[in-house]
Tab-separated table of C-alpha atoms in Angstrom:
chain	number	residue	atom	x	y	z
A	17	UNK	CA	0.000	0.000	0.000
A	18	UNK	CA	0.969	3.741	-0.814
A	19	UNK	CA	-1.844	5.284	1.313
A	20	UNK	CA	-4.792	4.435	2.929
A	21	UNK	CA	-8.180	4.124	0.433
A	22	UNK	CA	-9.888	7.789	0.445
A	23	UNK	CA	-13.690	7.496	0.094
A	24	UNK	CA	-14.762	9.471	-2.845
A	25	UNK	CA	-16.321	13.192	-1.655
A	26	UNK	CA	-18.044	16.297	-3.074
A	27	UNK	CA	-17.697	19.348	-2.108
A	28	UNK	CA	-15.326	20.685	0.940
A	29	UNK	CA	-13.314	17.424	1.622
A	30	UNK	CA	-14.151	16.270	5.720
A	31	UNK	CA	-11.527	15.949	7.830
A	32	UNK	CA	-9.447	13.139	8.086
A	33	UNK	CA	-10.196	10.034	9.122
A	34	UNK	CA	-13.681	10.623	9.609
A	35	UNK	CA	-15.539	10.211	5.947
A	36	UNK	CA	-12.293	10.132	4.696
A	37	UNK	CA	-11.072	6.780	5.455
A	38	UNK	CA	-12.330	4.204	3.531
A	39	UNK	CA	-12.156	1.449	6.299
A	40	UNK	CA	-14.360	-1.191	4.121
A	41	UNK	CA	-11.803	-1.018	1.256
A	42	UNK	CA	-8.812	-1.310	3.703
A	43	UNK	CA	-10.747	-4.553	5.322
A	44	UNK	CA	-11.225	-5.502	1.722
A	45	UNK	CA	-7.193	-5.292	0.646
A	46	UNK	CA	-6.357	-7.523	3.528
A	47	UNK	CA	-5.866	-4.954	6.144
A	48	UNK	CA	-7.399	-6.326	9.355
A	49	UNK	CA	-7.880	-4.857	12.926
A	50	UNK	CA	-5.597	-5.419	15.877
A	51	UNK	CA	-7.331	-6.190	19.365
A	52	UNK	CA	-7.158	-3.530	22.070
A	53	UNK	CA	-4.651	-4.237	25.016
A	54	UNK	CA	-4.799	-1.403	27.134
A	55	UNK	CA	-8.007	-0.372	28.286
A	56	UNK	CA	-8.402	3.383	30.316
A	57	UNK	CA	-11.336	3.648	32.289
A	58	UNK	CA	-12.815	6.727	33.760
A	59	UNK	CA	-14.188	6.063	37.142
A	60	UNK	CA	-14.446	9.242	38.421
A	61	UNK	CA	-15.017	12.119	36.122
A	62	UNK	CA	-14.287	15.752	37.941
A	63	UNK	CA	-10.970	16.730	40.099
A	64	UNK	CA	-9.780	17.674	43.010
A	65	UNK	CA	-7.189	19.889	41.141
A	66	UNK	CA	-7.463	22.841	38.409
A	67	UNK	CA	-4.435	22.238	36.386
A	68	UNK	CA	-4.251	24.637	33.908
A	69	UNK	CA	-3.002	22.208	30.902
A	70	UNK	CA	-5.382	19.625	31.708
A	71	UNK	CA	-7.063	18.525	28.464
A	72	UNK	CA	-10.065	17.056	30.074
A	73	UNK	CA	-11.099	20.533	31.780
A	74	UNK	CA	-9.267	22.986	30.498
A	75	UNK	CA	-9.040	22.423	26.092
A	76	UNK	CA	-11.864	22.244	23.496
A	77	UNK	CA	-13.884	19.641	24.862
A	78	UNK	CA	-16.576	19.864	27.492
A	79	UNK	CA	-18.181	16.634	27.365
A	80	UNK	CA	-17.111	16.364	31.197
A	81	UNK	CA	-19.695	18.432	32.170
A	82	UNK	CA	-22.795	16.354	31.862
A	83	UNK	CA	-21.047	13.255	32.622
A	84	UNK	CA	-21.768	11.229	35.712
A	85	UNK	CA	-19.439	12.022	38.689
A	86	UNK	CA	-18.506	8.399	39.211
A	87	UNK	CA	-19.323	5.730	37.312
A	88	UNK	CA	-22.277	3.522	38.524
A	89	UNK	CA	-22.013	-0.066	39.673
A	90	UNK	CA	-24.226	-1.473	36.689
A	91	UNK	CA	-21.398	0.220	34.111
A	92	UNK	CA	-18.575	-0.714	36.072
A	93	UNK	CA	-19.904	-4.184	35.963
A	94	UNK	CA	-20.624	-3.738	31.918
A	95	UNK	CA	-17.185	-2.558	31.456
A	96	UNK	CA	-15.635	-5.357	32.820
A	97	UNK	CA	-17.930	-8.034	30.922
A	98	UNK	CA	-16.773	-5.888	28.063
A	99	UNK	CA	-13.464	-6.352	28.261
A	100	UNK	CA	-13.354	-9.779	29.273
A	101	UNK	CA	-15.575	-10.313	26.068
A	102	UNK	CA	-12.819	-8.696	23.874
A	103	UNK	CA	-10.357	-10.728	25.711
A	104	UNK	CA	-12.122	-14.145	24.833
A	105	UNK	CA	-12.782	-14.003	21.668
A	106	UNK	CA	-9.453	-12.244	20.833
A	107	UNK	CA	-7.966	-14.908	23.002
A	108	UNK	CA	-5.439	-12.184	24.899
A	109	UNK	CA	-2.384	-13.328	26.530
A	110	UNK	CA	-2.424	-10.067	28.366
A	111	UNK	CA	-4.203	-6.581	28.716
A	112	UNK	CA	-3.706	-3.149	30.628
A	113	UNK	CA	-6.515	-1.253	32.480
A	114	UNK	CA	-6.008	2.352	33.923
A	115	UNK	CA	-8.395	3.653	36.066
A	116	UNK	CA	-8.485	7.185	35.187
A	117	UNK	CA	-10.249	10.538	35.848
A	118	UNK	CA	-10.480	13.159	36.706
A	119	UNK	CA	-8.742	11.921	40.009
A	120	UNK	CA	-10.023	8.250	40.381
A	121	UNK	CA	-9.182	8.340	43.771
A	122	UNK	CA	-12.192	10.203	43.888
A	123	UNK	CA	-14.560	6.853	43.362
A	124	UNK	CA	-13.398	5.394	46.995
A	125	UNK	CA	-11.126	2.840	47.589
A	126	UNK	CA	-14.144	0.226	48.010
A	127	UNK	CA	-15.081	0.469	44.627
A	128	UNK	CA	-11.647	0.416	42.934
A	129	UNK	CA	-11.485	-2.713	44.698
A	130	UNK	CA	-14.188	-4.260	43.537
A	131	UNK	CA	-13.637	-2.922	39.840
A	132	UNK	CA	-10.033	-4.479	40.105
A	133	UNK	CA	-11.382	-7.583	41.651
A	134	UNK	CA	-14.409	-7.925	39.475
A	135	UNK	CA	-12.618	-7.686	36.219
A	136	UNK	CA	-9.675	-10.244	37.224
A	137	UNK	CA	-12.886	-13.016	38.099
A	138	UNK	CA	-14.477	-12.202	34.830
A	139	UNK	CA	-11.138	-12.558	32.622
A	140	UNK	CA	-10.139	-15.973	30.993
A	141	UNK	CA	-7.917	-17.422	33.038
A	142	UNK	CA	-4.748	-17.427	30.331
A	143	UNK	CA	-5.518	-13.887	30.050
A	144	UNK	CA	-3.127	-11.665	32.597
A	145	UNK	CA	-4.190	-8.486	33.616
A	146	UNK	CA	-2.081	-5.692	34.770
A	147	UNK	CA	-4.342	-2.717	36.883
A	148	UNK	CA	-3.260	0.468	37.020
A	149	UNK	CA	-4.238	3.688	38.472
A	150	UNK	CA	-2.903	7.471	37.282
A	151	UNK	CA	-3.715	9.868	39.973
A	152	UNK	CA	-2.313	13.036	40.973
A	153	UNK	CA	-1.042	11.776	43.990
A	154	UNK	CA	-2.803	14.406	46.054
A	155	UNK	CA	-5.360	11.236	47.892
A	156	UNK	CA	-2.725	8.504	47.896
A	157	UNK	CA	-2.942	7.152	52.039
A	158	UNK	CA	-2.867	3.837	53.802
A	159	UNK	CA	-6.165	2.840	52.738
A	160	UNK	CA	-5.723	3.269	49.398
A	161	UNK	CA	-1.699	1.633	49.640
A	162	UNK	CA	-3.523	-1.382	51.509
A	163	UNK	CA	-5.724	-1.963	48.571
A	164	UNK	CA	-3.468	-1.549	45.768
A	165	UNK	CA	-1.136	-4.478	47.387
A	166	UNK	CA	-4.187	-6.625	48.291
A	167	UNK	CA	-5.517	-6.754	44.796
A	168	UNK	CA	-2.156	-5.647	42.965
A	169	UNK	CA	-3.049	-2.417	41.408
A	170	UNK	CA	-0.309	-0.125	40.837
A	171	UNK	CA	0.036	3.540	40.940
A	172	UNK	CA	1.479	6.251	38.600
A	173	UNK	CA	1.742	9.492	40.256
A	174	UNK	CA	1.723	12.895	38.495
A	175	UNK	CA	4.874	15.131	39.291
A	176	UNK	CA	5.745	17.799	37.351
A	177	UNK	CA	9.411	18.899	38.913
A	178	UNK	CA	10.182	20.970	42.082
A	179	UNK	CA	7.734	22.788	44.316
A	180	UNK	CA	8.109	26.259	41.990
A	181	UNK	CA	7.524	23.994	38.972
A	182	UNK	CA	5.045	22.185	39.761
A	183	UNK	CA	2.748	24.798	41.714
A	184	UNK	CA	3.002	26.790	38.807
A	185	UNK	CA	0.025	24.850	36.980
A	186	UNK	CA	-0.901	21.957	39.140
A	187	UNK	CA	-3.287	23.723	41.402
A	188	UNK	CA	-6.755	23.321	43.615
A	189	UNK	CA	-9.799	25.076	42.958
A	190	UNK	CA	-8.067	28.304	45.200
A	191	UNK	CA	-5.080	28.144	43.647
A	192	UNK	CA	-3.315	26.536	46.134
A	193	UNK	CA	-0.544	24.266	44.810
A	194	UNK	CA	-0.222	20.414	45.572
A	195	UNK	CA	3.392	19.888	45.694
A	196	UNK	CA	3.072	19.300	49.470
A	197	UNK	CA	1.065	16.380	49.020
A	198	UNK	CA	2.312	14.465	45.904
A	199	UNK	CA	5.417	14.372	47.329
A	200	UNK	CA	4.994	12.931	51.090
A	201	UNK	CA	2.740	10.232	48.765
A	202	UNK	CA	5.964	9.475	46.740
A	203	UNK	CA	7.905	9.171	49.861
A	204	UNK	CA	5.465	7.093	50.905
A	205	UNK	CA	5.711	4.931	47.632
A	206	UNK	CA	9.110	5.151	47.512
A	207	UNK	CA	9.152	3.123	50.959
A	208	UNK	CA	10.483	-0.497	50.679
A	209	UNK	CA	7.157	-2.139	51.463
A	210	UNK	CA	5.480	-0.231	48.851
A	211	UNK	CA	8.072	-0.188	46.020
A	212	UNK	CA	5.887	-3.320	44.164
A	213	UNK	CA	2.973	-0.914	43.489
A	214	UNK	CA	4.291	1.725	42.131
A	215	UNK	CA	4.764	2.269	38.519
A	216	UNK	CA	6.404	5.364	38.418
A	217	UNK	CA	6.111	9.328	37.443
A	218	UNK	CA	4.253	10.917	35.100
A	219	UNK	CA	6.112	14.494	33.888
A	220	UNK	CA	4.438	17.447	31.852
A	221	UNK	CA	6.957	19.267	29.908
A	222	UNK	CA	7.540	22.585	31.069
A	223	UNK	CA	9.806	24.360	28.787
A	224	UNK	CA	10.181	27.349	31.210
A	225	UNK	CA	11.707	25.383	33.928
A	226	UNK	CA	14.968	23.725	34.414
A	227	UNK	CA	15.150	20.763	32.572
A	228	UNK	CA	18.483	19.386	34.833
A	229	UNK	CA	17.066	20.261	37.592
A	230	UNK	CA	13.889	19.111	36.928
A	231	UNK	CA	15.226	15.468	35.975
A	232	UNK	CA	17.197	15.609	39.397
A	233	UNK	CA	14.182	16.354	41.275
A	234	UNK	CA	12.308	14.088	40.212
A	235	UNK	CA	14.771	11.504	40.998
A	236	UNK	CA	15.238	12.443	44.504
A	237	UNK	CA	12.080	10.135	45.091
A	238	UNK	CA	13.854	7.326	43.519
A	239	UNK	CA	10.887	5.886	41.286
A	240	UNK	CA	11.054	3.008	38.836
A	241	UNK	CA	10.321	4.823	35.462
A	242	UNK	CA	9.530	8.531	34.498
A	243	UNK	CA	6.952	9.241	31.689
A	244	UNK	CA	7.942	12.402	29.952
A	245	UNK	CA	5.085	13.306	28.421
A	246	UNK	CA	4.720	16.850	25.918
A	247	UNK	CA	2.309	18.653	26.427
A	248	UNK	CA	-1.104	18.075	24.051
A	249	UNK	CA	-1.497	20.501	21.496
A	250	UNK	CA	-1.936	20.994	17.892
A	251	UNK	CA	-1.694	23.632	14.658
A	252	UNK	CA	-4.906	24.908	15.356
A	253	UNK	CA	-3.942	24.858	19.342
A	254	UNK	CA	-0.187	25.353	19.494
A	255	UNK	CA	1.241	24.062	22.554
A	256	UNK	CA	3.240	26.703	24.904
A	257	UNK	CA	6.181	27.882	23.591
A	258	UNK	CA	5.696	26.298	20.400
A	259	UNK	CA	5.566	28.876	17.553
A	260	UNK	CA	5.814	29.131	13.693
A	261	UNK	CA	9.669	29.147	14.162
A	262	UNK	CA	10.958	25.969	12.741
A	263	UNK	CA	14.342	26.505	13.799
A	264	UNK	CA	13.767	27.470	17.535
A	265	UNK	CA	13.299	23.537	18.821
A	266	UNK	CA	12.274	24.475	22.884
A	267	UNK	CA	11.166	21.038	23.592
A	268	UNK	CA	14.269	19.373	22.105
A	269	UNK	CA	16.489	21.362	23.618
A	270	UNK	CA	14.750	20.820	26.918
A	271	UNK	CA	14.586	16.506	26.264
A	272	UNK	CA	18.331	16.553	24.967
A	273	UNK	CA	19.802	18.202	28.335
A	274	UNK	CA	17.990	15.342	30.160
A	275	UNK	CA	19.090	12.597	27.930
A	276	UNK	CA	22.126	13.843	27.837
A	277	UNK	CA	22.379	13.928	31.926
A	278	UNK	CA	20.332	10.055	31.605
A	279	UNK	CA	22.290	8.348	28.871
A	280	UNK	CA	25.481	9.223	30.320
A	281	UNK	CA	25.333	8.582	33.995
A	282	UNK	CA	27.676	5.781	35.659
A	283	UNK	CA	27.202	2.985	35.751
A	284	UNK	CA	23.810	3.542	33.625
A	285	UNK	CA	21.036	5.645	33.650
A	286	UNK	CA	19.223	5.209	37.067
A	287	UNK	CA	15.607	4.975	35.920
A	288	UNK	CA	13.522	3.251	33.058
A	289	UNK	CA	12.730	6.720	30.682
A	290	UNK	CA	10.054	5.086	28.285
A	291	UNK	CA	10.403	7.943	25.307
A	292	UNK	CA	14.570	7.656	25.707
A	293	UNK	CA	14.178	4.130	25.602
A	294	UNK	CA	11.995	3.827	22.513
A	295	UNK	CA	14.425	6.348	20.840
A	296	UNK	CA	17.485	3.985	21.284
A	297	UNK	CA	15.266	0.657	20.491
A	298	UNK	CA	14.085	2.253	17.312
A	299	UNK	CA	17.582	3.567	16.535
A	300	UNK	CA	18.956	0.334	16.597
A	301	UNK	CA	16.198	-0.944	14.409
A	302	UNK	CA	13.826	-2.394	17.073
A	303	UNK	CA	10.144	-1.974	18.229
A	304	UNK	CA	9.178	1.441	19.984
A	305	UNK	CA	7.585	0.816	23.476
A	306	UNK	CA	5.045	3.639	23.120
A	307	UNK	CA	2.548	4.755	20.768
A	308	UNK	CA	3.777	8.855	21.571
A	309	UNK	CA	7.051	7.596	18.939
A	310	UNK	CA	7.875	5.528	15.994
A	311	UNK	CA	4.636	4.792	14.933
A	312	UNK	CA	3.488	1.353	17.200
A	313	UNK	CA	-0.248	0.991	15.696
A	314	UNK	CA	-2.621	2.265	18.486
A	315	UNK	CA	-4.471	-0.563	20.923
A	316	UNK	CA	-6.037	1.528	23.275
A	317	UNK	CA	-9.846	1.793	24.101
A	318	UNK	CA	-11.574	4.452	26.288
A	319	UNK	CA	-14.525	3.900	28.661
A	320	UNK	CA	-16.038	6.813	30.346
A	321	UNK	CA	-18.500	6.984	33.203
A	322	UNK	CA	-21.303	7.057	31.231
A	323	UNK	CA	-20.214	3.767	29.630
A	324	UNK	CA	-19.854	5.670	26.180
A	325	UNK	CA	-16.747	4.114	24.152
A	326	UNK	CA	-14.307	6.948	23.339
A	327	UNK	CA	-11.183	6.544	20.307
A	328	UNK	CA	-8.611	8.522	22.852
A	329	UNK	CA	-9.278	11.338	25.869
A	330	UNK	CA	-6.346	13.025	24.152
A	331	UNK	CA	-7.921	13.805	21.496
A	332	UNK	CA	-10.451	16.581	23.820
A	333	UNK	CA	-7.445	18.854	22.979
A	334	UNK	CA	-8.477	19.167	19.138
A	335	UNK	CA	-12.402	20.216	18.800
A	336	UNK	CA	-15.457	19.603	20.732
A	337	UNK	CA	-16.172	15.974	21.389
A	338	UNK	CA	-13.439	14.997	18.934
A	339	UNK	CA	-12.916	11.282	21.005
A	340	UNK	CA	-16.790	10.443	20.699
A	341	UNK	CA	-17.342	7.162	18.968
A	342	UNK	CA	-21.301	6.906	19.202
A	343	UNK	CA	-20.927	3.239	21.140
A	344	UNK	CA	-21.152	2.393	24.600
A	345	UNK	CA	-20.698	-0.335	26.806
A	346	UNK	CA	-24.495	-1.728	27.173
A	347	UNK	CA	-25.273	-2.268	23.557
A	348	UNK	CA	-21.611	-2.666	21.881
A	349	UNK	CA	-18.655	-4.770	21.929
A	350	UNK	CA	-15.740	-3.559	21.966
A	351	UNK	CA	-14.914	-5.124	18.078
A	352	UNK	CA	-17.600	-2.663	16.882
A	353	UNK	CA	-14.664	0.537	17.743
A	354	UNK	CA	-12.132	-1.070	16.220
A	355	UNK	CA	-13.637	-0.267	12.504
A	356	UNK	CA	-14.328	3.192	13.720
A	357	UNK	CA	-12.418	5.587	11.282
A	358	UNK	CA	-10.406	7.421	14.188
A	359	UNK	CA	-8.879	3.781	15.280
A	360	UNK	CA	-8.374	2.081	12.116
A	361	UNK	CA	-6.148	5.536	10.933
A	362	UNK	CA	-4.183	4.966	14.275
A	363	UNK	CA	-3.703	0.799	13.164
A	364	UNK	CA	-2.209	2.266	9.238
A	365	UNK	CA	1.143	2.965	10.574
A	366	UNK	CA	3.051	4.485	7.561
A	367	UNK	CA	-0.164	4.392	5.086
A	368	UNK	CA	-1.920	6.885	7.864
A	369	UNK	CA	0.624	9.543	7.515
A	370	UNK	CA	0.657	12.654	5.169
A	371	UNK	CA	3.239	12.578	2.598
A	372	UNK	CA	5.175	14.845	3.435
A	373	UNK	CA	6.027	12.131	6.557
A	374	UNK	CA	6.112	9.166	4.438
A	375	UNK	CA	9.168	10.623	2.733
A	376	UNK	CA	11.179	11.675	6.019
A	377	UNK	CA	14.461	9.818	6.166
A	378	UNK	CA	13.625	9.477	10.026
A	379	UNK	CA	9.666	7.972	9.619
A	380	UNK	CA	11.095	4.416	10.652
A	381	UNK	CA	11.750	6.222	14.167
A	382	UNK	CA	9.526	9.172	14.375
A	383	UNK	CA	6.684	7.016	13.150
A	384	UNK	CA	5.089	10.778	12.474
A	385	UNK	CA	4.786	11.586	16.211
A	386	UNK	CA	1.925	11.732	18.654
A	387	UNK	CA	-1.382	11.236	16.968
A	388	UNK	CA	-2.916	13.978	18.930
A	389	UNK	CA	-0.302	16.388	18.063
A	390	UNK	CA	-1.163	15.981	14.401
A	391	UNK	CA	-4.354	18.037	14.117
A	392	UNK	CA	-5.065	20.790	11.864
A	393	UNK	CA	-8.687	22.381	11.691
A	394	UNK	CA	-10.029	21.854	8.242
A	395	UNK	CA	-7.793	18.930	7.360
A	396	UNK	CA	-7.800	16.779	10.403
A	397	UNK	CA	-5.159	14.421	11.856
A	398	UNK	CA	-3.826	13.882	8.106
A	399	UNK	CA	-0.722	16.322	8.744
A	400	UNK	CA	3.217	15.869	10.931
A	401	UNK	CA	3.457	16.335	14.569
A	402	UNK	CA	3.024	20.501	15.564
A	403	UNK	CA	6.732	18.903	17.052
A	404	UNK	CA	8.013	17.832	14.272
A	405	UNK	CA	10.737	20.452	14.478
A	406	UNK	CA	11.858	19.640	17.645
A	407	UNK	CA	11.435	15.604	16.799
A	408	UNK	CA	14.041	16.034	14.420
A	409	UNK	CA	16.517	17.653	16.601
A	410	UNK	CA	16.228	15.003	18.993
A	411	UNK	CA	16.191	11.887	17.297
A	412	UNK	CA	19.551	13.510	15.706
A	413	UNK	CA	21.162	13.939	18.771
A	414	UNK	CA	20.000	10.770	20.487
A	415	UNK	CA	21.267	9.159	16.891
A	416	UNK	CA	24.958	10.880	17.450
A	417	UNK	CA	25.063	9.668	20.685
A	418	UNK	CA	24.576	6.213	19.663
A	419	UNK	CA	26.964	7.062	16.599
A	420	UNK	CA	29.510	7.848	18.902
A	421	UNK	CA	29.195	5.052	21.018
A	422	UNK	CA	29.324	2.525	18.993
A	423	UNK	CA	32.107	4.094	17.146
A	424	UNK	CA	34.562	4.048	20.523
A	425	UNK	CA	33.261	0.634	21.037
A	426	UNK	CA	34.541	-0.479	17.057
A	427	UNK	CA	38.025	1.487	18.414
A	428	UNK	CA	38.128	-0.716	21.871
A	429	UNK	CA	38.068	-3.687	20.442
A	430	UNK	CA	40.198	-2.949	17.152
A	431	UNK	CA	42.822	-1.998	19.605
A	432	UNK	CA	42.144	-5.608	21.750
A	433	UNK	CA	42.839	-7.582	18.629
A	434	UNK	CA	46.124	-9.278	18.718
């Protein structure tokens, strides 16, 4: 294939994928769906917090507001079914669920339990199941430690650097910040006893702040793996800092100083960095471990509280109820999504990219960036990463590092020989 099948249109073209994609003539060439593995479920659908970047509250979508606050027992208990449905007949070694929000701390502790415990009785018994939960740290306490080791649950914390950093945008409803709190929960976490459920931090790019220092920070609570994630935004919605400039690269600058400071520490870098990682794999020409780089088909199904099946929460950050799928947990399966036209463009891998990515001599490890990232209003999702810029610079300087090493390494041993 050269591109993905374009239905035929009349007058101003739709965006892409939606009417666009002609998913019957891809099923038709031999392209076929790939099951969903990771599953995020929104339990609890408001916040204890007012970030200001947060893409459920705070971009284009506003769906939030006439969901339910938590999601009922009777959807909790479809959800599962659901999934343990798609895991059957898909016949799933194993699957991911995050239990999401909002804060899902918010739903109680009782009924995470259950939801954990319900869904692990309901799976096939080949299938594994890992549970996580993403909070924002600001509700983590005994109770809630006690049940994630009972019914092993992890937790990934949100921690955006260093009180000054972090205060800045993570914030209550009175704008007071919640520093304080995230980190006595990561001290807590970082305890011995509770090291096996934890997963690690989750870090917002802040292109203002000290990228060093932020890195070092964040390491003072020792956790297993940091998530860098940048922050959502688009060419209609340009993320901070990122402007028409091509040549001023903020958020590669900001990611190189940290690699830099990871990839060279003795005797290795101290914690799992899934984006630095996936560089380096796909680099050396292996598989990326996240669907934010090098183009790893998307697997990922959202549930919100309201049971409705959603293509991606990210995608709030482009246009007004851009994740909506029309399904929902009581009268769909989970195999109806997967021909939706917003998840069979994220399954194309190179055929779901614009041209102007196919031809990039680094596609095979950019993989044409963050879905999310690629929307433009009037075209759609059919255009590069708003990062592109500063993907470029990074994947060259991760590639001359790797250059370089294996270069001293050829040296070493041509010197060994006899």
């Amino acid at each position: 294939m050269t591109g993905a099948p374009l239905k035929a249109t009349r007058a101003a073209a739709p965006e892409w994928p939606d009417g666009v994609l002609d998913v019957a003539a891809l099923r038709v060439s031999g392209q076929q769906p790939l099951p969903f593995r990771e599953f995020v479920v929104k339990v609890h659908s408001r916040c204890n917090l007012a970030c200001r970047y947060c893409y459920v509250y705070e971009a284009q979508d506003q769906a939030w507001r006439t969901q339910p606050v938590t999601m009922s027992a009777d959807t909790a208990e479809r959800t599962c079914r659901r999934i343990a449905e798609h895991a059957t007949v898909h016949a799933l070694p194993s699957l991911r669920v995050i239990l999401h929000g909002g804060e899902p701390l918010l739903a109680g502790t009782e009924f995470l339990r259950r939801f954990a415990r319900r869904l692990r009785e309901l799976l096939p018994p080949a299938t594994h199941c890992d549970v996580m939960i993403q909070t924002n740290g600001t509700r983590v306490d005994a109770d809630c430690l006690r049940m994630c080791h009972e019914e092993r649950v992890q937790l990934g914390v949100s921690l955006d650097g260093a009180r000054d950093v972090h205060d800045r945008f993570r914030r209550d409803a009175a704008g007071h910040g919640s520093h304080t709190s995230v980190a006595t929960a990561l001290r807590l976490l970082g305890r011995p006893e509770h090291r096996a459920v934890w997963g690690g931090i989750l870090c917002t790019v802040d292109v203002t702040a000290d990228p060093v220092a932020t890195y070092e920070h964040l390491l003072t609570y020792r956790p297993p793996a940091i998530r860098l994630l940048l922050p959502l935004g688009n060419w209609t919605h340009r993320p901070p800092g990122r402007g028409p400039d091509e040549t001023h690269v903020p958020y590669a600058e900001w990611l190189i100083a940290v690699f830099d400071r990871w990839y060279r520490a003795t005797p290795g870098p101290p914690v799992r960095i899934s984006l630095f990682e996936s560089l380096l794999d796909l680099l050396l020409g292996g598989p990326t471990g996240t669907e934010t780089i090098g183009g790893a088909p998307s697997q990922l199904a959202v549930v919100d509280t309201d049971g409705t099946l959603t293509l991606s929460d990210q995608l709030k950050s482009a246009y007004d109820r851009a994740d909506r799928s029309g399904y929902d947990v009581e009268h769909d399966a989970f195999d109806a999504l997967l021909d939706h036209p917003g998840v069979v463009a994220r399954q194309l891998g190179s055929d779901g990219l614009c041209g102007r990515c196919r031809e990039c001599p680094v596609v095979s490890v950019c993989g044409g960036g963050h879905y999310p990232h690629r929307y433009r209003a009037g075209t759609g999702y059919l255009d590069r990463s708003v990062y592109c810029p500063d993907l470029m610079a990074l994947i060259g300087h991760v590639a001359g590092a790797v250059r370089d090493d294996l270069r001293r390494a050829r040296d070493r041993h041509a010197k060994a020989r006899p």
